Short mmCIF file of C-alpha atoms in Angstrom, two decimals:
data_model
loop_
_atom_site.label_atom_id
_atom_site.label_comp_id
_atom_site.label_asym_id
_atom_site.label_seq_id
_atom_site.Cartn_x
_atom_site.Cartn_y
_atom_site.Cartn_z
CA UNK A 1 -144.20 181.50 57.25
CA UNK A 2 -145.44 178.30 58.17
CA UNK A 3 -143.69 175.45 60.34
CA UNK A 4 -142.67 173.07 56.86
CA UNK A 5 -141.47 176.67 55.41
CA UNK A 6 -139.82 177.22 58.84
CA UNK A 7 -138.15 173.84 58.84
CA UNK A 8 -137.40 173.95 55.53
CA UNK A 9 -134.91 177.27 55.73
CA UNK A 10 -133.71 176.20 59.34
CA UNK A 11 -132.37 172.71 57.56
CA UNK A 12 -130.81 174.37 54.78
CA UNK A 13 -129.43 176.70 56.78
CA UNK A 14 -127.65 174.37 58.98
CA UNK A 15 -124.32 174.91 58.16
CA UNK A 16 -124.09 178.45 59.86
CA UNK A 17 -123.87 176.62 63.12
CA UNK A 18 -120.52 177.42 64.60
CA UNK A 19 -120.02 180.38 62.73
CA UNK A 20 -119.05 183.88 64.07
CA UNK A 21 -121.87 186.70 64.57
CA UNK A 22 -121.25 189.76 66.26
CA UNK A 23 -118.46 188.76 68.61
CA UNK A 24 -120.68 185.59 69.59
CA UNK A 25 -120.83 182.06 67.93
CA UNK A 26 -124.07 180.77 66.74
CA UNK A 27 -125.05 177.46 68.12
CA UNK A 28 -128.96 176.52 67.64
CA UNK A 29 -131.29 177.69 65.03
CA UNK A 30 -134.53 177.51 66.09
CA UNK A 31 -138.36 178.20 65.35
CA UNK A 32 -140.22 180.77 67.21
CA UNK A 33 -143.20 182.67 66.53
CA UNK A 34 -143.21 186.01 65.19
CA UNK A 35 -146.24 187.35 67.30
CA UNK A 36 -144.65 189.27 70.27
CA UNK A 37 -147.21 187.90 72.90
CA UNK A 38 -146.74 184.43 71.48
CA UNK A 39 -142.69 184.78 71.37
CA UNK A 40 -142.91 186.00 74.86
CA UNK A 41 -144.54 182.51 75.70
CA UNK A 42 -142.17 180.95 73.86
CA UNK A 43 -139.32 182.41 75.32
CA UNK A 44 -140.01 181.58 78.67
CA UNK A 45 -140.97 177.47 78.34
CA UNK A 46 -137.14 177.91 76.10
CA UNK A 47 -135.84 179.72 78.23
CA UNK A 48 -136.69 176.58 80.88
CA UNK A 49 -136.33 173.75 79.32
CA UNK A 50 -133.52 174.90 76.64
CA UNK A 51 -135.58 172.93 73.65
CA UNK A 52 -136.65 175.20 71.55
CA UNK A 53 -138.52 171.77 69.02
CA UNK A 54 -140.71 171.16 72.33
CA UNK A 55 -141.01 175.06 73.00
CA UNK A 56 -142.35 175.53 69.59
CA UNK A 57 -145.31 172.71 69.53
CA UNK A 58 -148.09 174.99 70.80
CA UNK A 59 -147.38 178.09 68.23
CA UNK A 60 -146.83 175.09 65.05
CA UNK A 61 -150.22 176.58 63.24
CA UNK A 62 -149.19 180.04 63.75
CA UNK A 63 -147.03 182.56 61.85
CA UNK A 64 -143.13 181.76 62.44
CA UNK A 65 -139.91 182.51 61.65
CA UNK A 66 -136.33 181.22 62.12
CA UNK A 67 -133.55 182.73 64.69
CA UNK A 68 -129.98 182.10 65.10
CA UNK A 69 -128.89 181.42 69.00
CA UNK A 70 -125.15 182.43 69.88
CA UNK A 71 -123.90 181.43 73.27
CA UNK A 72 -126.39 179.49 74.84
CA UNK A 73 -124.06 179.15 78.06
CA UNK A 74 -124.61 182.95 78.50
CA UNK A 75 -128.41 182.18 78.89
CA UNK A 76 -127.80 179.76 81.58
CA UNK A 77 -125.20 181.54 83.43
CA UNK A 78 -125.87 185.54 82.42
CA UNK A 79 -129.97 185.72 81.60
CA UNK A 80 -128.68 187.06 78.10
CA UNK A 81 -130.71 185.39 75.32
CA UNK A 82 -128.84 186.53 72.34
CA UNK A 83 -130.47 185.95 68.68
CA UNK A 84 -131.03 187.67 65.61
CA UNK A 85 -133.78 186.29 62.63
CA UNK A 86 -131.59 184.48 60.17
CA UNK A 87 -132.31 187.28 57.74
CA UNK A 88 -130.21 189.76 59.37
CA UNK A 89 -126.80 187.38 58.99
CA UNK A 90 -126.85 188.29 55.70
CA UNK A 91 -125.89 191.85 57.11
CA UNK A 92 -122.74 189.86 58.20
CA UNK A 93 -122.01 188.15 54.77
CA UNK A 94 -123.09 184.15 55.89
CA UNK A 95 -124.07 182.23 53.55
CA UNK A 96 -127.82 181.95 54.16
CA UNK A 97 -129.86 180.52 52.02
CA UNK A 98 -133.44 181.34 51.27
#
């Protein structure tokens, strides 16, 4: 998807923040690119500056997607980057919305 799609299902999908997933609570949704190379680069500048908006600039004219972040602390303090794409909550019965 594009970044206005992107933006578009992150904002209405808003309300899953603080919700349970998988034993974790999900605090951020954010943008990332879907190319692996790209994702990788993406990872790392979020992974260092913990904004994923500023993260995202270079990859805005690429293909993207949308991920739920649980436990951010655990990135910080364990190196564990946990997300899932916001499709797969529906696995967990959240109310996402498409």
């Amino acid at each position: 998807m594009n970044y206005e799609e992107a933006v578009e299902l992150k904002n209405k999908n808003e309300h899953l923040i603080g919700q349970k997933y998988r034993g974790g609570t999900i605090e951020e949704l954010i943008i990332r690119p879907t190319n692996q190379k790209e994702f990788e680069a993406f990872s790392k500048s979020y992974l260092r500056t913990m904004d994923a908006e500023l993260s995202i600039q270079p990859f805005i004219g690429n293909d993207l997607t949308v991920d739920a972040v649980c436990d951010r602390a655990k990135i910080r303090t364990n190196n564990i980057f946990f997300r899932t794409e916001i499709g797969n909550l529906l696995d967990e019965q959240l109310d996402v919305k498409f």
